[in-house]
């Protein structure tokens, strides 16, 4: 395969409801869409998922555009490759910028899957036909609003509830949820809002039988997470801290976590995500697929990844209508009884609404 044309789009998509975390509130997303075409005319799709602000990781929608335009697309264009894994190697000399790398690597995987007559899930070795999904609920302005969101999610069949916490909205918040909803599968995500000074608060969370606590400490820490895990009975799940296979090995060797949230974009693409998945499987670490409030293309990639055998816990890939008035794919991703059917048709398994993207794009750039 040889990529001969890449079209880069950016469009602003309004979220149905704003999403609040310990690091800020997201009302709107800049969705970056990549349309890559290879010499034989096969089209593959990728999505850039970085936010507008560098507060989850250092990347933004603008840095993604910059990296793609000035470094990643020029490296890939007109180069003969036989397997998408080679894209990972090709991008290695460029430091980090995982979300930018992932955006275009995903399009190459889509082309590869189509050309080998497989669904993306099959192309990566996935075996599940259905995947279990949970939902991530942002910080709310009141317990009433939070209860309502949880109630709706449970009514829709989501298999696990994740709530965001931050200092001051933690122990009493989780206690209130347990009092109201009993033993529901529940976890909390702190997005790096705590330090070891908060140990007494974090220990108090142990009493609630959470499935796990996600990324309590600094975004780039694995050392203190290991110290913290020794003091907590609640399993620690790392998100921000795992940006590569190397990070994963170090965290497992140190005992920094018992669970890992794998986000394709955070680790630089599907190839790296598979390596992390395989390593986790060999080392008895449970994994699940996290989300970046993706539009449909990113969502489709997540669904394919989650079909791998060691994704044993429900992920954050909720249905399209949970986030968007109108998604950029059809059919939209739908959740039934807390499950999504993994598409069996070639490639990402959804049609990309090119008309919608063309008409809503605020940026369009062609490289050939
Ligand atoms: O930490 O997993 C996270 C959303 C924005 C930024 C970071 C995170 C999240 C979520 C929701 O928890 C993920 C999703 O539903 O796509
Ligand atoms: Mg997280």
mmCIF file of C-alpha atoms and ligand atoms in Angstrom:
data_model
loop_
_atom_site.group_PDB
_atom_site.id
_atom_site.type_symbol
_atom_site.label_atom_id
_atom_site.label_comp_id
_atom_site.label_asym_id
_atom_site.label_seq_id
_atom_site.Cartn_x
_atom_site.Cartn_y
_atom_site.Cartn_z
ATOM 1 C CA UNK A 1 0.000 0.000 0.000
ATOM 2 C CA UNK A 2 1.119 3.515 -0.752
ATOM 3 C CA UNK A 3 -0.779 6.564 0.550
ATOM 4 C CA UNK A 4 -1.016 9.012 -2.341
ATOM 5 C CA UNK A 5 -3.446 11.573 -0.929
ATOM 6 C CA UNK A 6 -4.432 12.791 2.521
ATOM 7 C CA UNK A 7 -7.252 15.236 3.181
ATOM 8 C CA UNK A 8 -7.328 16.862 6.589
ATOM 9 C CA UNK A 9 -10.585 18.317 7.872
ATOM 10 C CA UNK A 10 -11.421 20.113 11.110
ATOM 11 C CA UNK A 11 -14.981 20.669 12.221
ATOM 12 C CA UNK A 12 -16.494 22.045 15.408
ATOM 13 C CA UNK A 13 -19.068 19.766 16.971
ATOM 14 C CA UNK A 14 -21.285 20.942 19.814
ATOM 15 C CA UNK A 15 -21.702 18.394 22.603
ATOM 16 C CA UNK A 16 -25.261 17.522 23.651
ATOM 17 C CA UNK A 17 -24.220 18.209 27.212
ATOM 18 C CA UNK A 18 -20.989 19.681 28.471
ATOM 19 C CA UNK A 19 -18.493 17.312 30.076
ATOM 20 C CA UNK A 20 -16.800 18.445 33.301
ATOM 21 C CA UNK A 21 -13.680 16.852 34.777
ATOM 22 C CA UNK A 22 -11.192 17.895 37.446
ATOM 23 C CA UNK A 23 -9.226 19.714 34.699
ATOM 24 C CA UNK A 24 -12.019 21.658 33.025
ATOM 25 C CA UNK A 25 -15.254 21.661 31.061
ATOM 26 C CA UNK A 26 -15.689 20.657 27.410
ATOM 27 C CA UNK A 27 -18.717 22.090 25.553
ATOM 28 C CA UNK A 28 -17.544 21.692 22.019
ATOM 29 C CA UNK A 29 -15.019 19.542 20.230
ATOM 30 C CA UNK A 30 -12.771 20.264 17.307
ATOM 31 C CA UNK A 31 -13.040 16.979 15.467
ATOM 32 C CA UNK A 32 -10.156 16.332 13.093
ATOM 33 C CA UNK A 33 -10.967 13.931 10.296
ATOM 34 C CA UNK A 34 -8.383 12.312 8.066
ATOM 35 C CA UNK A 35 -9.252 10.843 4.712
ATOM 36 C CA UNK A 36 -6.323 8.869 3.326
ATOM 37 C CA UNK A 37 -6.371 7.328 -0.133
ATOM 38 C CA UNK A 38 -3.910 4.749 -1.361
ATOM 39 C CA UNK A 39 -2.578 4.210 -4.882
ATOM 40 C CA UNK A 40 -5.316 1.675 -5.701
ATOM 41 C CA UNK A 41 -8.048 4.109 -4.592
ATOM 42 C CA UNK A 42 -8.957 2.549 -1.242
ATOM 43 C CA UNK A 43 -10.049 5.204 1.252
ATOM 44 C CA UNK A 44 -9.299 4.958 4.980
ATOM 45 C CA UNK A 45 -10.536 7.176 7.790
ATOM 46 C CA UNK A 46 -8.896 8.409 10.951
ATOM 47 C CA UNK A 47 -9.848 10.878 13.683
ATOM 48 C CA UNK A 48 -7.793 13.335 15.715
ATOM 49 C CA UNK A 49 -9.233 13.438 19.229
ATOM 50 C CA UNK A 50 -7.135 15.996 21.136
ATOM 51 C CA UNK A 51 -9.084 18.721 22.914
ATOM 52 C CA UNK A 52 -8.713 22.463 22.293
ATOM 53 C CA UNK A 53 -6.808 22.919 25.572
ATOM 54 C CA UNK A 54 -3.699 21.012 26.668
ATOM 55 C CA UNK A 55 -5.116 20.070 30.067
ATOM 56 C CA UNK A 56 -5.716 16.308 29.676
ATOM 57 C CA UNK A 57 -2.364 15.759 27.983
ATOM 58 C CA UNK A 58 -0.095 18.283 26.308
ATOM 59 C CA UNK A 59 -1.681 17.892 22.878
ATOM 60 C CA UNK A 60 -4.351 20.124 21.365
ATOM 61 C CA UNK A 61 -6.342 20.101 18.136
ATOM 62 C CA UNK A 62 -3.927 22.722 16.803
ATOM 63 C CA UNK A 63 -0.782 20.786 17.696
ATOM 64 C CA UNK A 64 -2.358 17.774 15.998
ATOM 65 C CA UNK A 65 -2.816 19.765 12.785
ATOM 66 C CA UNK A 66 0.736 21.083 12.999
ATOM 67 C CA UNK A 67 2.273 17.646 13.530
ATOM 68 C CA UNK A 68 0.224 16.086 10.761
ATOM 69 C CA UNK A 69 0.910 18.821 8.218
ATOM 70 C CA UNK A 70 4.567 19.424 8.889
ATOM 71 C CA UNK A 71 5.883 16.030 9.969
ATOM 72 C CA UNK A 72 3.605 13.006 9.881
ATOM 73 C CA UNK A 73 1.867 13.315 6.513
ATOM 74 C CA UNK A 74 5.124 14.177 4.681
ATOM 75 C CA UNK A 75 6.752 11.100 6.239
ATOM 76 C CA UNK A 76 3.991 8.757 5.208
ATOM 77 C CA UNK A 77 2.984 10.095 1.805
ATOM 78 C CA UNK A 78 4.169 8.034 -1.213
ATOM 79 C CA UNK A 79 5.990 5.530 0.986
ATOM 80 C CA UNK A 80 5.486 1.849 0.201
ATOM 81 C CA UNK A 81 4.293 -0.055 3.269
ATOM 82 C CA UNK A 82 3.090 -3.621 3.630
ATOM 83 C CA UNK A 83 1.579 -3.488 7.126
ATOM 84 C CA UNK A 84 0.209 -0.690 9.372
ATOM 85 C CA UNK A 85 2.716 -1.656 12.101
ATOM 86 C CA UNK A 86 5.327 0.027 9.892
ATOM 87 C CA UNK A 87 3.643 3.390 10.496
ATOM 88 C CA UNK A 88 4.401 3.059 14.203
ATOM 89 C CA UNK A 89 8.092 2.472 13.362
ATOM 90 C CA UNK A 90 8.110 5.280 10.807
ATOM 91 C CA UNK A 91 6.845 7.760 13.406
ATOM 92 C CA UNK A 92 9.184 6.625 16.222
ATOM 93 C CA UNK A 93 11.848 9.311 15.564
ATOM 94 C CA UNK A 94 9.201 11.964 16.195
ATOM 95 C CA UNK A 95 8.830 12.478 19.926
ATOM 96 C CA UNK A 96 5.428 11.890 21.545
ATOM 97 C CA UNK A 97 2.490 13.693 19.871
ATOM 98 C CA UNK A 98 0.587 10.446 20.280
ATOM 99 C CA UNK A 99 -2.835 11.730 19.272
ATOM 100 C CA UNK A 100 -1.503 13.188 16.023
ATOM 101 C CA UNK A 101 0.249 9.914 15.162
ATOM 102 C CA UNK A 102 -2.800 7.886 16.061
ATOM 103 C CA UNK A 103 -5.097 9.964 13.842
ATOM 104 C CA UNK A 104 -3.349 9.001 10.639
ATOM 105 C CA UNK A 105 -2.278 5.502 11.717
ATOM 106 C CA UNK A 106 -5.966 4.686 12.178
ATOM 107 C CA UNK A 107 -6.669 5.566 8.543
ATOM 108 C CA UNK A 108 -3.877 3.247 7.401
ATOM 109 C CA UNK A 109 -5.343 0.399 9.490
ATOM 110 C CA UNK A 110 -8.736 1.029 7.862
ATOM 111 C CA UNK A 111 -7.196 0.745 4.370
ATOM 112 C CA UNK A 112 -5.263 -2.389 5.364
ATOM 113 C CA UNK A 113 -8.397 -4.047 6.727
ATOM 114 C CA UNK A 114 -10.345 -3.306 3.536
ATOM 115 C CA UNK A 115 -7.560 -4.520 1.281
ATOM 116 C CA UNK A 116 -7.273 -7.795 3.178
ATOM 117 C CA UNK A 117 -11.067 -8.204 3.100
ATOM 118 C CA UNK A 118 -11.482 -8.004 6.863
ATOM 119 C CA UNK A 119 -13.273 -5.929 9.413
ATOM 120 C CA UNK A 120 -10.898 -3.736 11.392
ATOM 121 C CA UNK A 121 -11.615 -5.963 14.412
ATOM 122 C CA UNK A 122 -10.557 -9.079 12.465
ATOM 123 C CA UNK A 123 -7.515 -7.321 11.016
ATOM 124 C CA UNK A 124 -6.150 -6.644 14.506
ATOM 125 C CA UNK A 125 -6.948 -10.143 15.796
ATOM 126 C CA UNK A 126 -10.157 -9.303 17.654
ATOM 127 C CA UNK A 127 -12.470 -12.153 18.546
ATOM 128 C CA UNK A 128 -15.517 -10.622 20.260
ATOM 129 C CA UNK A 129 -18.738 -10.109 18.321
ATOM 130 C CA UNK A 130 -20.274 -7.990 21.072
ATOM 131 C CA UNK A 131 -18.539 -5.681 23.509
ATOM 132 C CA UNK A 132 -19.671 -4.549 26.947
ATOM 133 C CA UNK A 133 -19.823 -0.832 27.518
ATOM 134 C CA UNK A 134 -20.119 1.496 30.455
ATOM 135 C CA UNK A 135 -20.526 5.219 30.621
ATOM 136 C CA UNK A 136 -18.433 8.073 31.979
ATOM 137 C CA UNK A 137 -20.385 10.787 33.748
ATOM 138 C CA UNK A 138 -18.796 14.206 34.212
ATOM 139 C CA UNK A 139 -18.872 16.279 37.391
ATOM 140 C CA UNK A 140 -22.371 17.664 37.934
ATOM 141 C CA UNK A 141 -23.554 20.812 39.671
ATOM 142 C CA UNK A 142 -25.700 18.914 42.191
ATOM 143 C CA UNK A 143 -26.282 15.412 43.539
ATOM 144 C CA UNK A 144 -29.748 15.566 41.986
ATOM 145 C CA UNK A 145 -28.255 16.090 38.527
ATOM 146 C CA UNK A 146 -25.710 13.325 39.122
ATOM 147 C CA UNK A 147 -28.380 10.881 40.324
ATOM 148 C CA UNK A 148 -30.473 11.647 37.270
ATOM 149 C CA UNK A 149 -27.526 10.990 34.938
ATOM 150 C CA UNK A 150 -26.742 7.696 36.681
ATOM 151 C CA UNK A 151 -30.384 6.646 36.645
ATOM 152 C CA UNK A 152 -30.649 7.322 32.897
ATOM 153 C CA UNK A 153 -27.459 5.403 32.207
ATOM 154 C CA UNK A 154 -28.588 2.384 34.212
ATOM 155 C CA UNK A 155 -31.989 2.482 32.502
ATOM 156 C CA UNK A 156 -30.200 2.356 29.134
ATOM 157 C CA UNK A 157 -28.350 -0.766 30.264
ATOM 158 C CA UNK A 158 -24.800 0.578 30.576
ATOM 159 C CA UNK A 159 -22.782 -2.058 32.418
ATOM 160 C CA UNK A 160 -20.659 0.181 34.591
ATOM 161 C CA UNK A 161 -20.851 3.714 35.854
ATOM 162 C CA UNK A 162 -17.770 5.889 36.006
ATOM 163 C CA UNK A 163 -17.986 9.212 37.778
ATOM 164 C CA UNK A 164 -15.463 11.992 37.887
ATOM 165 C CA UNK A 165 -14.103 13.091 41.239
ATOM 166 C CA UNK A 166 -11.892 15.914 42.460
ATOM 167 C CA UNK A 167 -10.856 17.201 45.888
ATOM 168 C CA UNK A 168 -14.016 18.300 47.691
ATOM 169 C CA UNK A 169 -16.235 16.188 45.455
ATOM 170 C CA UNK A 170 -15.119 12.702 46.380
ATOM 171 C CA UNK A 171 -15.909 10.768 49.585
ATOM 172 C CA UNK A 172 -19.358 12.245 50.210
ATOM 173 C CA UNK A 173 -20.187 12.075 46.517
ATOM 174 C CA UNK A 174 -19.361 8.359 46.306
ATOM 175 C CA UNK A 175 -21.161 7.722 49.610
ATOM 176 C CA UNK A 176 -24.279 9.427 48.222
ATOM 177 C CA UNK A 177 -24.161 7.278 45.073
ATOM 178 C CA UNK A 178 -23.771 4.080 47.104
ATOM 179 C CA UNK A 179 -26.653 5.089 49.382
ATOM 180 C CA UNK A 180 -28.891 5.822 46.415
ATOM 181 C CA UNK A 181 -27.898 3.049 43.969
ATOM 182 C CA UNK A 182 -26.506 0.305 46.209
ATOM 183 C CA UNK A 183 -24.064 -2.137 44.719
ATOM 184 C CA UNK A 184 -23.958 -0.930 41.068
ATOM 185 C CA UNK A 185 -20.619 -1.469 39.238
ATOM 186 C CA UNK A 186 -19.002 1.862 40.042
ATOM 187 C CA UNK A 187 -15.618 3.493 39.570
ATOM 188 C CA UNK A 188 -14.154 6.971 39.958
ATOM 189 C CA UNK A 189 -11.796 8.937 37.701
ATOM 190 C CA UNK A 190 -9.730 11.756 39.255
ATOM 191 C CA UNK A 191 -7.803 12.862 36.141
ATOM 192 C CA UNK A 192 -4.687 13.522 38.220
ATOM 193 C CA UNK A 193 -6.357 15.795 40.779
ATOM 194 C CA UNK A 194 -4.695 14.384 43.917
ATOM 195 C CA UNK A 195 -1.235 14.128 45.460
ATOM 196 C CA UNK A 196 0.159 11.798 48.147
ATOM 197 C CA UNK A 197 -0.826 14.462 50.680
ATOM 198 C CA UNK A 198 -4.412 13.407 49.988
ATOM 199 C CA UNK A 199 -3.712 9.823 51.110
ATOM 200 C CA UNK A 200 -6.249 10.005 53.995
ATOM 201 C CA UNK A 201 -9.036 10.985 51.557
ATOM 202 C CA UNK A 202 -8.057 8.348 49.011
ATOM 203 C CA UNK A 203 -7.986 5.686 51.757
ATOM 204 C CA UNK A 204 -11.525 6.659 52.761
ATOM 205 C CA UNK A 205 -12.679 5.693 49.276
ATOM 206 C CA UNK A 206 -11.646 2.078 50.000
ATOM 207 C CA UNK A 207 -14.814 1.538 52.038
ATOM 208 C CA UNK A 208 -17.075 1.867 48.970
ATOM 209 C CA UNK A 209 -15.923 -1.183 47.009
ATOM 210 C CA UNK A 210 -15.156 0.760 43.831
ATOM 211 C CA UNK A 211 -14.128 -1.369 40.844
ATOM 212 C CA UNK A 212 -11.097 0.903 40.571
ATOM 213 C CA UNK A 213 -9.889 4.461 40.956
ATOM 214 C CA UNK A 214 -8.571 5.956 37.729
ATOM 215 C CA UNK A 215 -5.487 8.185 37.609
ATOM 216 C CA UNK A 216 -5.571 9.682 41.099
ATOM 217 C CA UNK A 217 -2.041 11.190 40.936
ATOM 218 C CA UNK A 218 0.005 13.244 38.467
ATOM 219 C CA UNK A 219 -0.455 12.730 34.731
ATOM 220 C CA UNK A 220 3.170 11.655 34.284
ATOM 221 C CA UNK A 221 3.689 9.687 37.493
ATOM 222 C CA UNK A 222 4.222 5.965 37.930
ATOM 223 C CA UNK A 223 6.367 5.992 41.062
ATOM 224 C CA UNK A 224 3.939 7.495 43.558
ATOM 225 C CA UNK A 225 1.092 5.498 42.070
ATOM 226 C CA UNK A 226 3.078 2.387 43.048
ATOM 227 C CA UNK A 227 3.458 3.704 46.607
ATOM 228 C CA UNK A 228 -0.230 4.588 46.695
ATOM 229 C CA UNK A 229 -1.349 1.185 45.378
ATOM 230 C CA UNK A 230 0.433 -0.463 48.336
ATOM 231 C CA UNK A 231 -1.745 1.606 50.690
ATOM 232 C CA UNK A 232 -5.086 1.124 48.931
ATOM 233 C CA UNK A 233 -7.288 -1.930 48.552
ATOM 234 C CA UNK A 234 -9.092 -0.274 45.611
ATOM 235 C CA UNK A 235 -7.294 -1.186 42.364
ATOM 236 C CA UNK A 236 -5.581 1.753 40.687
ATOM 237 C CA UNK A 237 -6.242 2.156 36.967
ATOM 238 C CA UNK A 238 -3.779 4.263 34.991
ATOM 239 C CA UNK A 239 -4.926 6.480 32.140
ATOM 240 C CA UNK A 240 -2.800 9.616 31.506
ATOM 241 C CA UNK A 241 0.417 7.987 32.764
ATOM 242 C CA UNK A 242 0.496 5.294 30.081
ATOM 243 C CA UNK A 243 1.497 6.870 26.778
ATOM 244 C CA UNK A 244 3.434 3.943 25.303
ATOM 245 C CA UNK A 245 4.354 0.273 25.594
ATOM 246 C CA UNK A 246 7.495 1.366 27.472
ATOM 247 C CA UNK A 247 5.395 3.252 30.053
ATOM 248 C CA UNK A 248 3.242 0.150 30.414
ATOM 249 C CA UNK A 249 6.224 -2.120 31.119
ATOM 250 C CA UNK A 250 7.590 0.287 33.721
ATOM 251 C CA UNK A 251 4.235 0.663 35.470
ATOM 252 C CA UNK A 252 3.700 -3.089 35.633
ATOM 253 C CA UNK A 253 7.233 -3.728 36.889
ATOM 254 C CA UNK A 254 6.785 -1.113 39.615
ATOM 255 C CA UNK A 255 3.280 -2.255 40.569
ATOM 256 C CA UNK A 256 1.796 1.174 39.827
ATOM 257 C CA UNK A 257 -1.612 -0.198 38.809
ATOM 258 C CA UNK A 258 -3.781 -3.287 38.548
ATOM 259 C CA UNK A 259 -5.839 -2.040 35.610
ATOM 260 C CA UNK A 260 -5.073 0.044 32.532
ATOM 261 C CA UNK A 261 -7.381 2.238 30.512
ATOM 262 C CA UNK A 262 -6.122 1.858 26.944
ATOM 263 C CA UNK A 263 -6.888 4.803 24.694
ATOM 264 C CA UNK A 264 -5.700 4.334 21.137
ATOM 265 C CA UNK A 265 -4.984 8.040 20.734
ATOM 266 C CA UNK A 266 -3.100 8.434 24.014
ATOM 267 C CA UNK A 267 -0.616 5.704 23.045
ATOM 268 C CA UNK A 268 -0.034 6.753 19.438
ATOM 269 C CA UNK A 269 -2.249 4.310 17.600
ATOM 270 C CA UNK A 270 -3.694 0.839 17.234
ATOM 271 C CA UNK A 271 -0.352 -0.966 16.877
ATOM 272 C CA UNK A 272 0.881 0.400 20.232
ATOM 273 C CA UNK A 273 -2.511 -0.267 21.838
ATOM 274 C CA UNK A 274 -2.331 -3.931 20.775
ATOM 275 C CA UNK A 275 1.188 -4.264 22.221
ATOM 276 C CA UNK A 276 -0.004 -2.837 25.532
ATOM 277 C CA UNK A 277 -3.028 -5.148 25.480
ATOM 278 C CA UNK A 278 -0.841 -8.213 24.840
ATOM 279 C CA UNK A 279 1.635 -7.282 27.566
ATOM 280 C CA UNK A 280 -1.222 -6.721 30.013
ATOM 281 C CA UNK A 281 -2.634 -10.149 29.156
ATOM 282 C CA UNK A 282 0.732 -11.816 29.831
ATOM 283 C CA UNK A 283 1.040 -10.027 33.181
ATOM 284 C CA UNK A 284 -2.449 -10.447 34.572
ATOM 285 C CA UNK A 285 -3.393 -6.784 34.205
ATOM 286 C CA UNK A 286 -7.005 -6.106 33.272
ATOM 287 C CA UNK A 287 -7.636 -3.564 30.521
ATOM 288 C CA UNK A 288 -10.574 -1.631 29.127
ATOM 289 C CA UNK A 289 -10.949 0.871 26.332
ATOM 290 C CA UNK A 290 -11.176 4.508 27.344
ATOM 291 C CA UNK A 291 -12.597 7.382 25.357
ATOM 292 C CA UNK A 292 -11.845 10.934 24.266
ATOM 293 C CA UNK A 293 -15.420 12.021 23.550
ATOM 294 C CA UNK A 294 -14.832 10.767 20.022
ATOM 295 C CA UNK A 295 -17.005 11.312 17.007
ATOM 296 C CA UNK A 296 -17.957 8.242 14.987
ATOM 297 C CA UNK A 297 -14.657 7.403 13.332
ATOM 298 C CA UNK A 298 -12.723 7.316 16.588
ATOM 299 C CA UNK A 299 -15.609 5.452 18.175
ATOM 300 C CA UNK A 300 -15.438 2.803 15.406
ATOM 301 C CA UNK A 301 -11.720 2.321 16.035
ATOM 302 C CA UNK A 302 -12.406 1.908 19.768
ATOM 303 C CA UNK A 303 -15.041 -0.734 19.102
ATOM 304 C CA UNK A 304 -12.651 -2.736 16.930
ATOM 305 C CA UNK A 305 -9.897 -2.529 19.580
ATOM 306 C CA UNK A 306 -12.265 -3.655 22.325
ATOM 307 C CA UNK A 307 -12.918 -6.891 20.404
ATOM 308 C CA UNK A 308 -9.476 -8.136 21.556
ATOM 309 C CA UNK A 309 -9.662 -10.920 24.140
ATOM 310 C CA UNK A 310 -8.187 -9.146 27.165
ATOM 311 C CA UNK A 311 -10.671 -6.256 27.099
ATOM 312 C CA UNK A 312 -12.552 -7.952 29.918
ATOM 313 C CA UNK A 313 -13.986 -4.823 31.562
ATOM 314 C CA UNK A 314 -16.661 -2.524 30.087
ATOM 315 C CA UNK A 315 -15.137 0.516 28.360
ATOM 316 C CA UNK A 316 -16.184 4.166 27.984
ATOM 317 C CA UNK A 317 -17.422 3.790 24.384
ATOM 318 C CA UNK A 318 -21.018 4.899 24.866
ATOM 319 C CA UNK A 319 -23.434 5.264 21.923
ATOM 320 C CA UNK A 320 -23.200 8.147 19.426
ATOM 321 C CA UNK A 321 -26.401 9.720 20.753
ATOM 322 C CA UNK A 322 -24.908 10.006 24.223
ATOM 323 C CA UNK A 323 -22.579 12.734 22.919
ATOM 324 C CA UNK A 324 -23.846 14.049 19.583
ATOM 325 C CA UNK A 325 -26.971 15.445 17.962
ATOM 326 C CA UNK A 326 -25.730 13.956 14.721
ATOM 327 C CA UNK A 327 -22.670 11.755 14.367
ATOM 328 C CA UNK A 328 -20.350 11.726 11.325
ATOM 329 C CA UNK A 329 -20.989 8.037 10.585
ATOM 330 C CA UNK A 330 -23.987 5.941 9.623
ATOM 331 C CA UNK A 331 -25.410 3.899 11.075
ATOM 332 C CA UNK A 332 -24.599 5.622 14.360
ATOM 333 C CA UNK A 333 -23.113 3.554 17.178
ATOM 334 C CA UNK A 334 -25.973 2.125 19.199
ATOM 335 C CA UNK A 335 -25.937 0.405 22.554
ATOM 336 C CA UNK A 336 -28.365 -2.340 23.423
ATOM 337 C CA UNK A 337 -28.459 -3.954 26.857
ATOM 338 C CA UNK A 338 -25.080 -2.359 27.547
ATOM 339 C CA UNK A 339 -23.505 -3.920 24.477
ATOM 340 C CA UNK A 340 -22.340 -2.806 21.047
ATOM 341 C CA UNK A 341 -22.222 -5.182 18.127
ATOM 342 C CA UNK A 342 -18.777 -5.240 16.508
ATOM 343 C CA UNK A 343 -19.251 -4.611 12.770
ATOM 344 C CA UNK A 344 -18.294 -7.556 10.565
ATOM 345 C CA UNK A 345 -18.013 -5.717 7.242
ATOM 346 C CA UNK A 346 -14.655 -4.676 5.791
ATOM 347 C CA UNK A 347 -12.809 -1.737 7.335
ATOM 348 C CA UNK A 348 -14.127 0.359 10.223
ATOM 349 C CA UNK A 349 -17.618 -0.981 9.515
ATOM 350 C CA UNK A 350 -19.528 2.315 9.346
ATOM 351 C CA UNK A 351 -20.091 4.731 6.458
ATOM 352 C CA UNK A 352 -18.496 8.092 6.929
ATOM 353 C CA UNK A 353 -20.860 10.983 6.119
ATOM 354 C CA UNK A 354 -18.580 12.825 3.729
ATOM 355 C CA UNK A 355 -21.212 15.394 2.797
ATOM 356 C CA UNK A 356 -21.677 16.384 6.418
ATOM 357 C CA UNK A 357 -17.923 16.662 6.944
ATOM 358 C CA UNK A 358 -17.417 18.656 3.726
ATOM 359 C CA UNK A 359 -20.193 21.092 4.566
ATOM 360 C CA UNK A 360 -19.248 21.600 8.236
ATOM 361 C CA UNK A 361 -15.468 21.674 7.924
ATOM 362 C CA UNK A 362 -13.833 24.952 8.970
ATOM 363 C CA UNK A 363 -10.492 23.710 7.671
ATOM 364 C CA UNK A 364 -9.786 21.485 4.679
ATOM 365 C CA UNK A 365 -6.278 20.792 3.445
ATOM 366 C CA UNK A 366 -5.200 18.374 0.771
ATOM 367 C CA UNK A 367 -1.778 16.756 0.567
ATOM 368 C CA UNK A 368 -0.668 14.708 -2.391
HETATM 369 O O1 LIG B 1 -10.100 10.631 31.655
HETATM 370 O O2 LIG B 1 -11.117 9.162 30.529
HETATM 371 C C1 LIG B 1 -10.890 10.343 30.779
HETATM 372 C C2 LIG B 1 -13.281 12.564 28.814
HETATM 373 C C3 LIG B 1 -12.444 13.608 28.493
HETATM 374 C C4 LIG B 1 -11.140 13.580 28.922
HETATM 375 C C5 LIG B 1 -10.664 12.524 29.680
HETATM 376 C C6 LIG B 1 -11.498 11.469 29.998
HETATM 377 C C7 LIG B 1 -12.832 11.515 29.590
HETATM 378 C C8 LIG B 1 -13.820 10.510 29.950
HETATM 379 C C9 LIG B 1 -14.960 10.232 29.024
HETATM 380 O O3 LIG B 1 -13.810 9.957 31.014
HETATM 381 C C10 LIG B 1 -14.550 9.366 27.891
HETATM 382 C C11 LIG B 1 -15.642 9.194 26.864
HETATM 383 O O4 LIG B 1 -16.794 9.011 27.217
HETATM 384 O O5 LIG B 1 -15.300 9.227 25.664
HETATM 385 MG MG1 LIG B 2 -9.438 8.926 32.648
#
